[in-house]
XYZ file of C-alpha atoms in Angstrom:
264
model
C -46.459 77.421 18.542
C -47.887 75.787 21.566
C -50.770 73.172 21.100
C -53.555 73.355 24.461
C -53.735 69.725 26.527
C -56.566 68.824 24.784
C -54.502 69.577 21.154
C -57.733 71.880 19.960
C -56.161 75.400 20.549
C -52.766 76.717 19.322
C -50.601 79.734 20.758
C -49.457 82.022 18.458
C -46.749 84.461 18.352
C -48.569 87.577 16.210
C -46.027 90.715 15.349
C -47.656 94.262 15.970
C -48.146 96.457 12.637
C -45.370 98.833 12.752
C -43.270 97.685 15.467
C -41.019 95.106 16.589
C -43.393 93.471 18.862
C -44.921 90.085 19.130
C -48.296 89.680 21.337
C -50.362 86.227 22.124
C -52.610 85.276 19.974
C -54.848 81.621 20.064
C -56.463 79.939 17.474
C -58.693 77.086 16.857
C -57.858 74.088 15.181
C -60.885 73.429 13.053
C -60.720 77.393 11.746
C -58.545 79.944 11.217
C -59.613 82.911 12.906
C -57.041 83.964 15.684
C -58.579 86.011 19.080
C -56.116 87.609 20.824
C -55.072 86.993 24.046
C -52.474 89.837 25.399
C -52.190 93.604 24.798
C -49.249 94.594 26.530
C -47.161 96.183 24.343
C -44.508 94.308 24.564
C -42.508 91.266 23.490
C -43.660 87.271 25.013
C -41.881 85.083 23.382
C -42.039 82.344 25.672
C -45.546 80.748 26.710
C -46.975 78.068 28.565
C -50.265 76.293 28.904
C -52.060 75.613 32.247
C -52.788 71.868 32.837
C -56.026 72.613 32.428
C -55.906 75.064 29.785
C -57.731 78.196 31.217
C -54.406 80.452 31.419
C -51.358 80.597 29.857
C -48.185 81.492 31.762
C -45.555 83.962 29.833
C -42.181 86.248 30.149
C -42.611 89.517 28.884
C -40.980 92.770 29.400
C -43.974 94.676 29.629
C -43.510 95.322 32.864
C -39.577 96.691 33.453
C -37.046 97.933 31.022
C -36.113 96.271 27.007
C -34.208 93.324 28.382
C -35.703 92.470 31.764
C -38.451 89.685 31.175
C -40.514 88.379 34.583
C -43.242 85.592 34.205
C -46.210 86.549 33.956
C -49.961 84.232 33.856
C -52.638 85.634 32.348
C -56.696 84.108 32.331
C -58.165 83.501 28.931
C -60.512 86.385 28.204
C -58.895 88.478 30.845
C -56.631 91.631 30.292
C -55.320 90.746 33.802
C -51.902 89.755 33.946
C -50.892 88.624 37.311
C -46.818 88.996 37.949
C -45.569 85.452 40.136
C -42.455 86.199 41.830
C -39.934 86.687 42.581
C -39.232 90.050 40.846
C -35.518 90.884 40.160
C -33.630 91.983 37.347
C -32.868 88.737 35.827
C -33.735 87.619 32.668
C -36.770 84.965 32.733
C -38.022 82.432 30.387
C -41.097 80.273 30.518
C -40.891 76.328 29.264
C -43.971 74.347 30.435
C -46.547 74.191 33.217
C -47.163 71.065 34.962
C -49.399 70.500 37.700
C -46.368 71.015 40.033
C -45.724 74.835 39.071
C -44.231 76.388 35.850
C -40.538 75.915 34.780
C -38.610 78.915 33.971
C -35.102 79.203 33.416
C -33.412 82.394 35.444
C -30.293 83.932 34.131
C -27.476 84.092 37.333
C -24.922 86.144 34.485
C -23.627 85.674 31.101
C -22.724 82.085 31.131
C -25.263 80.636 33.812
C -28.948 79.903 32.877
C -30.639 77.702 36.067
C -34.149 75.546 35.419
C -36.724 76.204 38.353
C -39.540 74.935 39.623
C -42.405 77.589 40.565
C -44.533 75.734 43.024
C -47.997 75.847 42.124
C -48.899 76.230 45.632
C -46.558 78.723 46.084
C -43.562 79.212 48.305
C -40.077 79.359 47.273
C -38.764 78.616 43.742
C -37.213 74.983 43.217
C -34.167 74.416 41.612
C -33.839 71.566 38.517
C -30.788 72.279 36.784
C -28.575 74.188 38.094
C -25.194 73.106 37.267
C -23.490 76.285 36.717
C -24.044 75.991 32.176
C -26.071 77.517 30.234
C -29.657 75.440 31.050
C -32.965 76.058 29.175
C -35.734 74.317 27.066
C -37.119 72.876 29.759
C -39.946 69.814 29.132
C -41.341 67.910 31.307
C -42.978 64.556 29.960
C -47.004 64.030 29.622
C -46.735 61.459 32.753
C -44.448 64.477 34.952
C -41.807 61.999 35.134
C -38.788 63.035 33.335
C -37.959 66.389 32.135
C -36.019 67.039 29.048
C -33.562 69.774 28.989
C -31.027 71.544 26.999
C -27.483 72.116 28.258
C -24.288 73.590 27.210
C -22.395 71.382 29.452
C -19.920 69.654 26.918
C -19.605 73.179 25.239
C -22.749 72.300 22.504
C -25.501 72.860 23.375
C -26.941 68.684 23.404
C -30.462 67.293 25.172
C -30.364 65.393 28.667
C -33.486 64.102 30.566
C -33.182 63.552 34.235
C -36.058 62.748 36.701
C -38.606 65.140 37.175
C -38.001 67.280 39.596
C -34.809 65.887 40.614
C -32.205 62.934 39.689
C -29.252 62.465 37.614
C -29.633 63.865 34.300
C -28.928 61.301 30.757
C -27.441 62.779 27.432
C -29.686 61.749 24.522
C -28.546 63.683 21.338
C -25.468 62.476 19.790
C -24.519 65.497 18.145
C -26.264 68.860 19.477
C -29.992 69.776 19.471
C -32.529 72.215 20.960
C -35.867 72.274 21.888
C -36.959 69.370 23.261
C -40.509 68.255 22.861
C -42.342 65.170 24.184
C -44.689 62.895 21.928
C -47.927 61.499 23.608
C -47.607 58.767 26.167
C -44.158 59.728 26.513
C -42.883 57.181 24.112
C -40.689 59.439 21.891
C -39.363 62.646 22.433
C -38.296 65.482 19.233
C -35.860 67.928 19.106
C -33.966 70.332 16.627
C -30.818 69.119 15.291
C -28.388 71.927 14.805
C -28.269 71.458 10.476
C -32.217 72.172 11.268
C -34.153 68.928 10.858
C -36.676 67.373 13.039
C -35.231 64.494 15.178
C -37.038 61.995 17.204
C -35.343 59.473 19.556
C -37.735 56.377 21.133
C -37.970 56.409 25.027
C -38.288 52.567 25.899
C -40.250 51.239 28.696
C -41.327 50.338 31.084
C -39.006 51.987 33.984
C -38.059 54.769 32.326
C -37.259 56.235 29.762
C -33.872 54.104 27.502
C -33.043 55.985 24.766
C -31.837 54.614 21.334
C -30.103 56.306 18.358
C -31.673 59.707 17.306
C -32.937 60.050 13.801
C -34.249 62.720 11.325
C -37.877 62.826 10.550
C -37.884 66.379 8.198
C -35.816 69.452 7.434
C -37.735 72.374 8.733
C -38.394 75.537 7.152
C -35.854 78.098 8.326
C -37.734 81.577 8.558
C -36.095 84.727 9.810
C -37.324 85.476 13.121
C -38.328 82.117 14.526
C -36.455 79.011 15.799
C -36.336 75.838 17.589
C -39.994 74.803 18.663
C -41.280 78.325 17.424
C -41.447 76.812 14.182
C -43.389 73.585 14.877
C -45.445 71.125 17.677
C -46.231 67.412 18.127
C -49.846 66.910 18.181
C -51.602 63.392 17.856
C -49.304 60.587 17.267
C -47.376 61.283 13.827
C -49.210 64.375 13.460
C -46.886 67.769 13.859
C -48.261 70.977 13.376
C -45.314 73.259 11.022
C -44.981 77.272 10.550
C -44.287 77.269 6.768
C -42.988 80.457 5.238
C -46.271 81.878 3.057
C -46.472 80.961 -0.343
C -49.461 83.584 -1.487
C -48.517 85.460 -4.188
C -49.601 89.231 -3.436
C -50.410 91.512 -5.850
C -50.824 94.787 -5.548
C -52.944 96.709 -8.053
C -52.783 100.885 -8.272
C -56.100 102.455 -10.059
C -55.367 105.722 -11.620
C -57.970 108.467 -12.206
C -60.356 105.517 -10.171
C -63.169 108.416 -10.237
C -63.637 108.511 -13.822
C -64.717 104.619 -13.217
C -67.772 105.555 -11.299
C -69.137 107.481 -14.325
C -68.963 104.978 -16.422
C-alpha cells in the first residue's frame, strides 16, 4: 500500500483472476471503489508516487522476460507507460520519488543490490548506497533530508539513514528490520521488525535526525503473499492504514431444479 502526498488516494496491489499477476489499482479514501490504473499483464510490485501525485513510477516485467523488471512511470488515466532508462538486464526495484528523481535499487549479481538516484531532470543515474551488500528499501524523509535504507551489511538485514543523497550512513535498528517508512514532519520513522511487529524509533531535532531506542507499536497480520510495507502505511500522525486478512464469511449456496422455482 502506498498513501498519495496529500494521504487521500491509496495504491493497491490487485491479483488478476486466474493468474499469478498483480496490476495497480488506486482507491479513494472516503470510498471503496478501486479504478485501475495499469493493464500490462504483468507483475509491479514496487510503486511510487510523484511529488505531486499525477503519476506513479513502477518496475514491472511487462516489458522483457519473467525476471527482468525496468522502471517504468505511468500518468493517471493514461495506458501510456513511459520506460526511463537505462535498459539492461538487471533486476530493478522502485522505493520513492522525490522531487530529485526516483530511487531504485539495481541488482550488480547475487549478493550486490546498489540504491540510485534517477535525476528528475535526467542525465546519468546517481549512486546512494552502493557499498557492495545487499541495499534496498529505500526512503527518503518528507523534508528530502535523510534517506532511510535497508542493508545487509552486518549479515542481517538492519535500517541505516544517511544524508540524502549522500553522507555517512547511521544504524538505527538494534536487532534487524525492513521497510523503512517515515512519519510526517520527519519526527519518527517505522519499520518491520523481523518477529513481524510494527516498530517506531523517534528522530530528535533539530540538526538531524538522533535516534533513540526502537520500540513495538503492533504485531502485524502475516498474510501469504505480502510483506514488509505491503501490508501497511503511516498516514496522519498515529494514524496507519493495515491490510488485514478478510474476515467475511462466504457462503456459497447451489439451487437444484432452480426452474421449477419460477413456476411457482
Amino acid at each position: 500500500m502506498r498513501p498519495s502526498p496529500d494521504g487521500q488516494r491509496v495504491l493497491l496491489l490487485r491479483a488478476e483472476t486466474g493468474a499469478p499477476i498483480f496490476e495497480i489499482w488506486t482507491m479513494d479514501r472516503g470510498r471503496a471503489a478501486p479504478t485501475r490504473w495499469t493493464n500490462n499483464r504483468a507483475n509491479a510490485p514496487f510503486q511510487a508516487w510523484s511529488p505531486d501525485g499525477t503519476k506513479i513510477a513502477y518496475s514491472s516485467n511487462h516489458d522483457g522476460p519473467y525476471d527482468v523488471f525496468n522502471v517504468f512511470t505511468q500518468a493517471f488515466g493514461s495506458r501510456e507507460a513511459v520506460q526511463i532508462p537505462p535498459t539492461n538486464e538487471h533486476f530493478k526495484a522502485v522505493y520513492d520519488w522525490t522531487t530529485e528523481g526516483i530511487v531504485y535499487s539495481e541488482d550488480r549479481s547475487a549478493d550486490v543490490r546498489d540504491l540510485l538516484l534517477w535525476p528528475a531532470n535526467g542525465g546519468k543515474a546517481v549512486p546512494l548506497v552502493t557499498t557492495g551488500y545487499w541495499n534496498y528499501d529505500g526512503a527518503v524523509s518528507p523534508d528530502g533530508r535523510w534517506l532511510a535504507f535497508v542493508s545487509n551489511e552486518t549479515g542481517t538485514d538492519e535500517i541505516y539513514v544517511q544524508p540524502f543523497p549522500s553522507g555517512r550512513p547511521d544504524r538505527v535498528s538494534a536487532d534487524g528490520g525492513t521497510s523503512p517508512a517515515w512519519g510526517p514532519g520527519t519526527r519518527e520513522l517505522f519499520f518491520n521488525s523481523p518477529e513481524g511487529q510494527l516498530m517506531v524509533v523517534g528522530a530528535g531535532r533539530p540538526g538531524g535526525p538522533t535516534f533513540g531506542t526502537p520500540a513495538p507499536l503492533f504485531k502485524l497480520n502475516q498474510i501469504g503473499g505480502f510483506q514488509g510495507a505491503s501490508l501497511w502505511a503511516p498516514l496522519d500522525s498515529g494514524t496507519f492504514l493495515v491490510l488485514q486478512p478478510s474476515t467475511v464469511n462466504r457462503t456459497v449456496r447451489l439451487t437444484l431444479n432452480w426452474p421449477a422455482a419460477l413456476e411457482d
